[in-house]
Amino acid sequence: QVQLVESGGGLVQAGGSLRLSCAASGTILSINVMGWYRQAPGKQRELVAAITSVGSTNYADSVKGRFTISRDNAKNTVYLQMNSLEPEDTAVYYCNAAVRGSWRDRYLEVWGQGTLVTVSS
């Protein structure tokens, strides 16, 4: 019922910037934590950044100081501003959210389809 759709991925040179967006749609009562994960070839999926409903944030050490996560609750959208990109940032980036559809539902984990970020050296 609830869907997350990412956008904004692409190819950039090292040192460049990208801004990822993830919009939730469907029947939504509330969204708790939203986050971004990434998975590089041959690697496990890892948490990049997360943000609570009131704006508290958490970042992986590898992106701290370079990436910024934010959200617009009115639009049910989370963003990831990525600056000073490095080749090591190359991965498929996935949006994740804990979503409650109605008062009869519990919070459920929902994943987006992923968007590819490629950083060239």
JSON list of N, CA and C in Angstrom, two decimals, residues 61-117:
[
{"chain": "A", "resi": 61, "resn": "ASP", "atom": "N", "xyz": [30.27, 6.98, 9.97]},
{"chain": "A", "resi": 61, "resn": "ASP", "atom": "CA", "xyz": [31.50, 7.74, 10.11]},
{"chain": "A", "resi": 61, "resn": "ASP", "atom": "C", "xyz": [32.10, 8.13, 8.76]},
{"chain": "A", "resi": 62, "resn": "SER", "atom": "N", "xyz": [31.93, 7.28, 7.77]},
{"chain": "A", "resi": 62, "resn": "SER", "atom": "CA", "xyz": [32.53, 7.51, 6.47]},
{"chain": "A", "resi": 62, "resn": "SER", "atom": "C", "xyz": [31.92, 8.69, 5.71]},
{"chain": "A", "resi": 63, "resn": "VAL", "atom": "N", "xyz": [30.74, 9.13, 6.10]},
{"chain": "A", "resi": 63, "resn": "VAL", "atom": "CA", "xyz": [30.08, 10.22, 5.39]},
{"chain": "A", "resi": 63, "resn": "VAL", "atom": "C", "xyz": [29.89, 11.46, 6.25]},
{"chain": "A", "resi": 64, "resn": "LYS", "atom": "N", "xyz": [30.25, 11.37, 7.50]},
{"chain": "A", "resi": 64, "resn": "LYS", "atom": "CA", "xyz": [30.06, 12.49, 8.42]},
{"chain": "A", "resi": 64, "resn": "LYS", "atom": "C", "xyz": [30.84, 13.71, 7.94]},
{"chain": "A", "resi": 65, "resn": "GLY", "atom": "N", "xyz": [30.17, 14.85, 7.92]},
{"chain": "A", "resi": 65, "resn": "GLY", "atom": "CA", "xyz": [30.78, 16.07, 7.45]},
{"chain": "A", "resi": 65, "resn": "GLY", "atom": "C", "xyz": [30.62, 16.30, 5.97]},
{"chain": "A", "resi": 66, "resn": "ARG", "atom": "N", "xyz": [30.23, 15.28, 5.22]},
{"chain": "A", "resi": 66, "resn": "ARG", "atom": "CA", "xyz": [30.05, 15.40, 3.77]},
{"chain": "A", "resi": 66, "resn": "ARG", "atom": "C", "xyz": [28.59, 15.28, 3.36]},
{"chain": "A", "resi": 67, "resn": "PHE", "atom": "N", "xyz": [27.85, 14.42, 4.04]},
{"chain": "A", "resi": 67, "resn": "PHE", "atom": "CA", "xyz": [26.44, 14.18, 3.70]},
{"chain": "A", "resi": 67, "resn": "PHE", "atom": "C", "xyz": [25.54, 14.82, 4.76]},
{"chain": "A", "resi": 68, "resn": "THR", "atom": "N", "xyz": [24.36, 15.24, 4.32]},
{"chain": "A", "resi": 68, "resn": "THR", "atom": "CA", "xyz": [23.37, 15.80, 5.22]},
{"chain": "A", "resi": 68, "resn": "THR", "atom": "C", "xyz": [22.00, 15.20, 4.90]},
{"chain": "A", "resi": 69, "resn": "ILE", "atom": "N", "xyz": [21.36, 14.63, 5.90]},
{"chain": "A", "resi": 69, "resn": "ILE", "atom": "CA", "xyz": [20.02, 14.09, 5.73]},
{"chain": "A", "resi": 69, "resn": "ILE", "atom": "C", "xyz": [19.01, 15.09, 6.27]},
{"chain": "A", "resi": 70, "resn": "SER", "atom": "N", "xyz": [17.88, 15.20, 5.60]},
{"chain": "A", "resi": 70, "resn": "SER", "atom": "CA", "xyz": [16.82, 16.09, 6.05]},
{"chain": "A", "resi": 70, "resn": "SER", "atom": "C", "xyz": [15.48, 15.50, 5.61]},
{"chain": "A", "resi": 71, "resn": "ARG", "atom": "N", "xyz": [14.41, 16.06, 6.12]},
{"chain": "A", "resi": 71, "resn": "ARG", "atom": "CA", "xyz": [13.09, 15.55, 5.74]},
{"chain": "A", "resi": 71, "resn": "ARG", "atom": "C", "xyz": [12.06, 16.67, 5.75]},
{"chain": "A", "resi": 72, "resn": "ASP", "atom": "N", "xyz": [11.04, 16.49, 4.96]},
{"chain": "A", "resi": 72, "resn": "ASP", "atom": "CA", "xyz": [9.90, 17.39, 4.90]},
{"chain": "A", "resi": 72, "resn": "ASP", "atom": "C", "xyz": [8.68, 16.55, 5.26]},
{"chain": "A", "resi": 73, "resn": "ASN", "atom": "N", "xyz": [8.23, 16.66, 6.48]},
{"chain": "A", "resi": 73, "resn": "ASN", "atom": "CA", "xyz": [7.13, 15.81, 6.94]},
{"chain": "A", "resi": 73, "resn": "ASN", "atom": "C", "xyz": [5.83, 16.09, 6.20]},
{"chain": "A", "resi": 74, "resn": "ALA", "atom": "N", "xyz": [5.62, 17.32, 5.80]},
{"chain": "A", "resi": 74, "resn": "ALA", "atom": "CA", "xyz": [4.40, 17.67, 5.06]},
{"chain": "A", "resi": 74, "resn": "ALA", "atom": "C", "xyz": [4.36, 16.99, 3.71]},
{"chain": "A", "resi": 75, "resn": "LYS", "atom": "N", "xyz": [5.53, 16.70, 3.14]},
{"chain": "A", "resi": 75, "resn": "LYS", "atom": "CA", "xyz": [5.62, 16.05, 1.84]},
{"chain": "A", "resi": 75, "resn": "LYS", "atom": "C", "xyz": [5.96, 14.56, 1.94]},
{"chain": "A", "resi": 76, "resn": "ASN", "atom": "N", "xyz": [6.11, 14.06, 3.15]},
{"chain": "A", "resi": 76, "resn": "ASN", "atom": "CA", "xyz": [6.51, 12.67, 3.36]},
{"chain": "A", "resi": 76, "resn": "ASN", "atom": "C", "xyz": [7.76, 12.33, 2.56]},
{"chain": "A", "resi": 77, "resn": "THR", "atom": "N", "xyz": [8.72, 13.21, 2.60]},
{"chain": "A", "resi": 77, "resn": "THR", "atom": "CA", "xyz": [9.91, 13.09, 1.78]},
{"chain": "A", "resi": 77, "resn": "THR", "atom": "C", "xyz": [11.18, 13.24, 2.62]},
{"chain": "A", "resi": 78, "resn": "VAL", "atom": "N", "xyz": [12.17, 12.43, 2.33]},
{"chain": "A", "resi": 78, "resn": "VAL", "atom": "CA", "xyz": [13.48, 12.52, 2.96]},
{"chain": "A", "resi": 78, "resn": "VAL", "atom": "C", "xyz": [14.52, 12.79, 1.87]},
{"chain": "A", "resi": 79, "resn": "TYR", "atom": "N", "xyz": [15.54, 13.56, 2.22]},
{"chain": "A", "resi": 79, "resn": "TYR", "atom": "CA", "xyz": [16.57, 13.95, 1.28]},
{"chain": "A", "resi": 79, "resn": "TYR", "atom": "C", "xyz": [17.94, 13.54, 1.80]},
{"chain": "A", "resi": 80, "resn": "LEU", "atom": "N", "xyz": [18.87, 13.37, 0.89]},
{"chain": "A", "resi": 80, "resn": "LEU", "atom": "CA", "xyz": [20.26, 13.16, 1.25]},
{"chain": "A", "resi": 80, "resn": "LEU", "atom": "C", "xyz": [21.11, 14.04, 0.35]},
{"chain": "A", "resi": 81, "resn": "GLN", "atom": "N", "xyz": [21.68, 15.08, 0.93]},
{"chain": "A", "resi": 81, "resn": "GLN", "atom": "CA", "xyz": [22.59, 15.96, 0.22]},
{"chain": "A", "resi": 81, "resn": "GLN", "atom": "C", "xyz": [23.99, 15.39, 0.36]},
{"chain": "A", "resi": 82, "resn": "MET", "atom": "N", "xyz": [24.62, 15.06, -0.76]},
{"chain": "A", "resi": 82, "resn": "MET", "atom": "CA", "xyz": [25.92, 14.43, -0.76]},
{"chain": "A", "resi": 82, "resn": "MET", "atom": "C", "xyz": [26.93, 15.37, -1.41]},
{"chain": "A", "resi": 83, "resn": "ASN", "atom": "N", "xyz": [27.88, 15.83, -0.63]},
{"chain": "A", "resi": 83, "resn": "ASN", "atom": "CA", "xyz": [28.93, 16.72, -1.10]},
{"chain": "A", "resi": 83, "resn": "ASN", "atom": "C", "xyz": [30.29, 16.03, -1.01]},
{"chain": "A", "resi": 84, "resn": "SER", "atom": "N", "xyz": [31.26, 16.59, -1.71]},
{"chain": "A", "resi": 84, "resn": "SER", "atom": "CA", "xyz": [32.63, 16.05, -1.69]},
{"chain": "A", "resi": 84, "resn": "SER", "atom": "C", "xyz": [32.63, 14.55, -1.93]},
{"chain": "A", "resi": 85, "resn": "LEU", "atom": "N", "xyz": [31.92, 14.13, -2.95]},
{"chain": "A", "resi": 85, "resn": "LEU", "atom": "CA", "xyz": [31.77, 12.71, -3.23]},
{"chain": "A", "resi": 85, "resn": "LEU", "atom": "C", "xyz": [33.10, 12.07, -3.61]},
{"chain": "A", "resi": 86, "resn": "GLU", "atom": "N", "xyz": [33.26, 10.84, -3.20]},
{"chain": "A", "resi": 86, "resn": "GLU", "atom": "CA", "xyz": [34.46, 10.05, -3.44]},
{"chain": "A", "resi": 86, "resn": "GLU", "atom": "C", "xyz": [34.09, 8.78, -4.19]},
{"chain": "A", "resi": 87, "resn": "PRO", "atom": "N", "xyz": [35.04, 8.20, -4.93]},
{"chain": "A", "resi": 87, "resn": "PRO", "atom": "CA", "xyz": [34.73, 6.94, -5.62]},
{"chain": "A", "resi": 87, "resn": "PRO", "atom": "C", "xyz": [34.20, 5.86, -4.69]},
{"chain": "A", "resi": 88, "resn": "GLU", "atom": "N", "xyz": [34.62, 5.87, -3.45]},
{"chain": "A", "resi": 88, "resn": "GLU", "atom": "CA", "xyz": [34.16, 4.89, -2.47]},
{"chain": "A", "resi": 88, "resn": "GLU", "atom": "C", "xyz": [32.68, 5.05, -2.14]},
{"chain": "A", "resi": 89, "resn": "ASP", "atom": "N", "xyz": [32.08, 6.17, -2.52]},
{"chain": "A", "resi": 89, "resn": "ASP", "atom": "CA", "xyz": [30.65, 6.37, -2.30]},
{"chain": "A", "resi": 89, "resn": "ASP", "atom": "C", "xyz": [29.80, 5.68, -3.37]},
{"chain": "A", "resi": 90, "resn": "THR", "atom": "N", "xyz": [30.41, 5.16, -4.40]},
{"chain": "A", "resi": 90, "resn": "THR", "atom": "CA", "xyz": [29.67, 4.49, -5.46]},
{"chain": "A", "resi": 90, "resn": "THR", "atom": "C", "xyz": [28.89, 3.30, -4.90]},
{"chain": "A", "resi": 91, "resn": "ALA", "atom": "N", "xyz": [27.58, 3.31, -5.14]},
{"chain": "A", "resi": 91, "resn": "ALA", "atom": "CA", "xyz": [26.71, 2.26, -4.62]},
{"chain": "A", "resi": 91, "resn": "ALA", "atom": "C", "xyz": [25.29, 2.52, -5.08]},
{"chain": "A", "resi": 92, "resn": "VAL", "atom": "N", "xyz": [24.44, 1.53, -4.87]},
{"chain": "A", "resi": 92, "resn": "VAL", "atom": "CA", "xyz": [23.00, 1.74, -5.00]},
{"chain": "A", "resi": 92, "resn": "VAL", "atom": "C", "xyz": [22.50, 2.23, -3.65]},
{"chain": "A", "resi": 93, "resn": "TYR", "atom": "N", "xyz": [21.82, 3.35, -3.67]},
{"chain": "A", "resi": 93, "resn": "TYR", "atom": "CA", "xyz": [21.32, 3.95, -2.45]},
{"chain": "A", "resi": 93, "resn": "TYR", "atom": "C", "xyz": [19.83, 3.66, -2.31]},
{"chain": "A", "resi": 94, "resn": "TYR", "atom": "N", "xyz": [19.44, 3.17, -1.13]},
{"chain": "A", "resi": 94, "resn": "TYR", "atom": "CA", "xyz": [18.08, 2.77, -0.86]},
{"chain": "A", "resi": 94, "resn": "TYR", "atom": "C", "xyz": [17.48, 3.63, 0.25]},
{"chain": "A", "resi": 95, "resn": "CYS", "atom": "N", "xyz": [16.26, 4.05, 0.04]},
{"chain": "A", "resi": 95, "resn": "CYS", "atom": "CA", "xyz": [15.51, 4.75, 1.06]},
{"chain": "A", "resi": 95, "resn": "CYS", "atom": "C", "xyz": [14.78, 3.74, 1.95]},
{"chain": "A", "resi": 96, "resn": "ASN", "atom": "N", "xyz": [14.65, 4.05, 3.21]},
{"chain": "A", "resi": 96, "resn": "ASN", "atom": "CA", "xyz": [13.97, 3.18, 4.16]},
{"chain": "A", "resi": 96, "resn": "ASN", "atom": "C", "xyz": [13.13, 4.04, 5.10]},
{"chain": "A", "resi": 97, "resn": "ALA", "atom": "N", "xyz": [11.96, 3.52, 5.49]},
{"chain": "A", "resi": 97, "resn": "ALA", "atom": "CA", "xyz": [11.12, 4.26, 6.41]},
{"chain": "A", "resi": 97, "resn": "ALA", "atom": "C", "xyz": [10.26, 3.32, 7.22]},
{"chain": "A", "resi": 98, "resn": "ALA", "atom": "N", "xyz": [9.97, 3.71, 8.44]},
{"chain": "A", "resi": 98, "resn": "ALA", "atom": "CA", "xyz": [9.00, 3.02, 9.29]},
{"chain": "A", "resi": 98, "resn": "ALA", "atom": "C", "xyz": [7.68, 3.76, 9.15]},
{"chain": "A", "resi": 99, "resn": "VAL", "atom": "N", "xyz": [6.69, 3.11, 8.55]},
{"chain": "A", "resi": 99, "resn": "VAL", "atom": "CA", "xyz": [5.45, 3.77, 8.16]},
{"chain": "A", "resi": 99, "resn": "VAL", "atom": "C", "xyz": [4.25, 3.12, 8.84]},
{"chain": "A", "resi": 100, "resn": "ARG", "atom": "N", "xyz": [3.34, 3.96, 9.32]},
{"chain": "A", "resi": 100, "resn": "ARG", "atom": "CA", "xyz": [2.06, 3.49, 9.83]},
{"chain": "A", "resi": 100, "resn": "ARG", "atom": "C", "xyz": [0.96, 3.98, 8.91]},
{"chain": "A", "resi": 101, "resn": "GLY", "atom": "N", "xyz": [0.19, 3.05, 8.35]},
{"chain": "A", "resi": 101, "resn": "GLY", "atom": "CA", "xyz": [-0.81, 3.40, 7.37]},
{"chain": "A", "resi": 101, "resn": "GLY", "atom": "C", "xyz": [-2.12, 3.92, 7.95]},
{"chain": "A", "resi": 102, "resn": "SER", "atom": "N", "xyz": [-2.51, 3.37, 9.09]},
{"chain": "A", "resi": 102, "resn": "SER", "atom": "CA", "xyz": [-3.75, 3.78, 9.74]},
{"chain": "A", "resi": 102, "resn": "SER", "atom": "C", "xyz": [-3.70, 3.38, 11.20]},
{"chain": "A", "resi": 103, "resn": "TRP", "atom": "N", "xyz": [-4.72, 3.78, 11.94]},
{"chain": "A", "resi": 103, "resn": "TRP", "atom": "CA", "xyz": [-4.76, 3.46, 13.36]},
{"chain": "A", "resi": 103, "resn": "TRP", "atom": "C", "xyz": [-4.86, 1.96, 13.62]},
{"chain": "A", "resi": 104, "resn": "ARG", "atom": "N", "xyz": [-5.31, 1.20, 12.65]},
{"chain": "A", "resi": 104, "resn": "ARG", "atom": "CA", "xyz": [-5.43, -0.24, 12.80]},
{"chain": "A", "resi": 104, "resn": "ARG", "atom": "C", "xyz": [-4.11, -0.97, 12.50]},
{"chain": "A", "resi": 105, "resn": "ASP", "atom": "N", "xyz": [-3.12, -0.24, 12.00]},
{"chain": "A", "resi": 105, "resn": "ASP", "atom": "CA", "xyz": [-1.86, -0.84, 11.59]},
{"chain": "A", "resi": 105, "resn": "ASP", "atom": "C", "xyz": [-0.73, -0.56, 12.57]},
{"chain": "A", "resi": 106, "resn": "ARG", "atom": "N", "xyz": [0.27, -1.44, 12.54]},
{"chain": "A", "resi": 106, "resn": "ARG", "atom": "CA", "xyz": [1.52, -1.18, 13.22]},
{"chain": "A", "resi": 106, "resn": "ARG", "atom": "C", "xyz": [2.48, -0.48, 12.27]},
{"chain": "A", "resi": 107, "resn": "TYR", "atom": "N", "xyz": [3.59, 0.02, 12.81]},
{"chain": "A", "resi": 107, "resn": "TYR", "atom": "CA", "xyz": [4.64, 0.54, 11.95]},
{"chain": "A", "resi": 107, "resn": "TYR", "atom": "C", "xyz": [5.30, -0.61, 11.20]},
{"chain": "A", "resi": 108, "resn": "LEU", "atom": "N", "xyz": [5.52, -0.41, 9.92]},
{"chain": "A", "resi": 108, "resn": "LEU", "atom": "CA", "xyz": [6.16, -1.40, 9.07]},
{"chain": "A", "resi": 108, "resn": "LEU", "atom": "C", "xyz": [7.35, -0.79, 8.36]},
{"chain": "A", "resi": 109, "resn": "GLU", "atom": "N", "xyz": [8.37, -1.61, 8.15]},
{"chain": "A", "resi": 109, "resn": "GLU", "atom": "CA", "xyz": [9.54, -1.18, 7.40]},
{"chain": "A", "resi": 109, "resn": "GLU", "atom": "C", "xyz": [9.25, -1.24, 5.91]},
{"chain": "A", "resi": 110, "resn": "VAL", "atom": "N", "xyz": [9.51, -0.15, 5.21]},
{"chain": "A", "resi": 110, "resn": "VAL", "atom": "CA", "xyz": [9.29, -0.06, 3.77]},
{"chain": "A", "resi": 110, "resn": "VAL", "atom": "C", "xyz": [10.59, 0.36, 3.10]},
{"chain": "A", "resi": 111, "resn": "TRP", "atom": "N", "xyz": [10.89, -0.24, 1.96]},
{"chain": "A", "resi": 111, "resn": "TRP", "atom": "CA", "xyz": [12.11, 0.05, 1.21]},
{"chain": "A", "resi": 111, "resn": "TRP", "atom": "C", "xyz": [11.78, 0.59, -0.16]},
{"chain": "A", "resi": 112, "resn": "GLY", "atom": "N", "xyz": [12.61, 1.50, -0.63]},
{"chain": "A", "resi": 112, "resn": "GLY", "atom": "CA", "xyz": [12.52, 1.97, -1.99]},
{"chain": "A", "resi": 112, "resn": "GLY", "atom": "C", "xyz": [13.22, 1.02, -2.94]},
{"chain": "A", "resi": 113, "resn": "GLN", "atom": "N", "xyz": [13.14, 1.32, -4.22]},
{"chain": "A", "resi": 113, "resn": "GLN", "atom": "CA", "xyz": [13.71, 0.44, -5.24]},
{"chain": "A", "resi": 113, "resn": "GLN", "atom": "C", "xyz": [15.20, 0.64, -5.44]},
{"chain": "A", "resi": 114, "resn": "GLY", "atom": "N", "xyz": [15.73, 1.73, -4.96]},
{"chain": "A", "resi": 114, "resn": "GLY", "atom": "CA", "xyz": [17.14, 2.03, -5.08]},
{"chain": "A", "resi": 114, "resn": "GLY", "atom": "C", "xyz": [17.45, 2.97, -6.23]},
{"chain": "A", "resi": 115, "resn": "THR", "atom": "N", "xyz": [18.48, 3.78, -6.06]},
{"chain": "A", "resi": 115, "resn": "THR", "atom": "CA", "xyz": [18.96, 4.66, -7.11]},
{"chain": "A", "resi": 115, "resn": "THR", "atom": "C", "xyz": [20.48, 4.58, -7.13]},
{"chain": "A", "resi": 116, "resn": "LEU", "atom": "N", "xyz": [21.05, 4.46, -8.32]},
{"chain": "A", "resi": 116, "resn": "LEU", "atom": "CA", "xyz": [22.49, 4.24, -8.47]},
{"chain": "A", "resi": 116, "resn": "LEU", "atom": "C", "xyz": [23.25, 5.55, -8.45]},
{"chain": "A", "resi": 117, "resn": "VAL", "atom": "N", "xyz": [24.28, 5.59, -7.62]},
{"chain": "A", "resi": 117, "resn": "VAL", "atom": "CA", "xyz": [25.21, 6.71, -7.56]},
{"chain": "A", "resi": 117, "resn": "VAL", "atom": "C", "xyz": [26.58, 6.20, -7.97]}
]
